[in-house]
Amino acid sequence: MREQDNTYNNSISNDDYRTDYKAGQDNVQFLGFDVHNSVFGVSAILIIMFIVLTLIFPEYSGEALNQTKSWIINQFDWLFMMAINFMIILCIVIVLSPLGKIRLGGKSAKTEYSLISWLCMLFASGVGIGLLFWGVAEPVAYFTDWYGTPLNVTARTPEAETLALSASLYHWGVHGWATYGIVGLALAFFSYNKGLPFTLRSAFYPVFGEKCWGPIGNVVDILAAIATVFGIATSLGLGAQQIASGLDYVFGIQNTVVTQISVIILITGVTYFSVVRGMQNGVKLLSNINIVLSILLLATILVLASSSSIIEKSLAIFPSYVSNIIPLSNWYEREDEVWYHGWTIFYWAWWVSWSPFVGIFMAKISKGRTVREFFLAVFIAPIIFIGIWFSVMGGAALDMIANNQGVLVNGITDASLALYEMYAELPFASVIAITSLILTVIFFVTSADSGAIVVDTITSGGKATSPTKQKVFWVTSSSMIAICLLLGGGAEALSTIQAGVVATGLPFLIVLLLLSYSLVKGLRTEVSQY
């Protein structure tokens, strides 16, 4: 029987999971690093190659990424939709079945974080910058027919208004969180309950046995690491665009690619301090601040905008979401193909790429929770908050359009500006804009910091502790890829940012489907103890 890391020291409940493999067994030490020889090496080389080639050939790289994105979306839209729908069904089955009684870490396991801190960290890791970026832009885009409307609804009609909000919630709702939850549960269960190393390959032990410590597992972890880095880079790229737009709006600093890159470099420097402080003093503290600022921002908009109309929209968004979830989840002969391909498939690829990041982070903070509690928290709390967020932020913007107020009446010109264009029509616009800037910066830091922790876990062979400089390396890598995507995209930077995540999402989608089967197989060996 192998020696286990103290952090993940749990008795193995089934003899089938006995292994002599130790976390970090295949690691190499060099220059103060302690990393898995194959996973870190291949991942780092591929990422560095991408960075170098993009810097040398920015226009060609942007064109190649966009062509790859178009091909994947046209050929595999059905696979993304079917797979993500399957994730939701699987989560519901697990929650309603006896498998939901299983406690992560065993019957006597205790939680490590309070309920509030746990929910705050779940929210901050799974939402991040994107919700700020799209909170106004997405509903306005759907309502005004900026790159299609959901279900081909006629733009600028009452029906379009309701569907614009519920379709936004659809993209940020249970589909993405189910994907995160499956990965998070798999990591937590096989580490805390079965005593396997805390890395993604361990989740495949029921399928591959000892072979998961070899080349098969290396491929899984490499795909997870690369998908995570690109998923984080997407968020950082969007965050840089929005911060630059905010600086332009508040201080008159021109929003250019140079400004956006400068933002990434400066905030990456701030992120290093969070990395050094660690999970408890870094990510946890910033996540709690995020929630407080987010609630204050929502309350401010609710008071200053048309409160009664926003409350009506908040009450309407959830029934509309439920009634439209099936037609929006259909992949066959869609009449709204432009919207479906441009929005839904991009989001599903983004969530797939984010799933190792969010899932592993969820697993790290969820010891002591039951499987049922884990999924209910993952589904209910974030979705309620996200629904309210779109109702308030997007609803306020839609009211302005209905009242022929402000530049958003003309539709979206720059998605990163939409938030500030809505603020411009409110009292204390500059104060609100500065608050949003601070919130975006904090989301940027928590995304980069959490992502570095996750990628480092994957590439260090599942060791619970590792040198801080490894996390610094991954923060730098994610930031550099975000810079490369902005450079490669030029005027079409948003499209190129999306292309990077779609290209890395497809291969990891296959991994997720196999992981789902392996997870159920593993859970069934544990349920008899409950």
JSON list of C-alpha atoms in Angstrom, two decimals, residues 88 115 158 167 169 172 186 261 286 313 339 342 364 378 390 411 463-464 473 503:
[
{"chain": "A", "resi": 88, "resn": "ILE", "atom": "CA", "xyz": [-27.23, 17.58, -16.71]},
{"chain": "A", "resi": 115, "resn": "LEU", "atom": "CA", "xyz": [-20.96, 27.48, 4.03]},
{"chain": "A", "resi": 158, "resn": "PRO", "atom": "CA", "xyz": [-41.71, 41.91, -25.81]},
{"chain": "A", "resi": 167, "resn": "ALA", "atom": "CA", "xyz": [-31.32, 32.71, -23.05]},
{"chain": "A", "resi": 169, "resn": "LEU", "atom": "CA", "xyz": [-29.27, 32.58, -18.11]},
{"chain": "A", "resi": 172, "resn": "TRP", "atom": "CA", "xyz": [-24.67, 30.60, -17.73]},
{"chain": "A", "resi": 186, "resn": "ALA", "atom": "CA", "xyz": [-14.76, 12.96, -9.79]},
{"chain": "A", "resi": 261, "resn": "ILE", "atom": "CA", "xyz": [-1.85, 44.24, -22.98]},
{"chain": "A", "resi": 286, "resn": "LEU", "atom": "CA", "xyz": [-10.66, 37.99, -2.70]},
{"chain": "A", "resi": 313, "resn": "LYS", "atom": "CA", "xyz": [-37.97, 40.71, -15.04]},
{"chain": "A", "resi": 339, "resn": "TRP", "atom": "CA", "xyz": [-27.09, 32.47, -33.05]},
{"chain": "A", "resi": 342, "resn": "GLY", "atom": "CA", "xyz": [-22.01, 31.90, -32.55]},
{"chain": "A", "resi": 364, "resn": "LYS", "atom": "CA", "xyz": [-10.12, 21.25, -3.33]},
{"chain": "A", "resi": 378, "resn": "VAL", "atom": "CA", "xyz": [-23.37, 23.94, -7.52]},
{"chain": "A", "resi": 390, "resn": "PHE", "atom": "CA", "xyz": [-28.95, 39.29, -15.71]},
{"chain": "A", "resi": 411, "resn": "GLY", "atom": "CA", "xyz": [-27.45, 48.03, -30.43]},
{"chain": "A", "resi": 463, "resn": "LYS", "atom": "CA", "xyz": [1.09, 16.74, -5.04]},
{"chain": "A", "resi": 464, "resn": "ALA", "atom": "CA", "xyz": [-0.76, 18.77, -2.41]},
{"chain": "A", "resi": 473, "resn": "PHE", "atom": "CA", "xyz": [4.94, 30.11, -14.20]},
{"chain": "A", "resi": 503, "resn": "ALA", "atom": "CA", "xyz": [-10.10, 24.61, -30.39]}
]
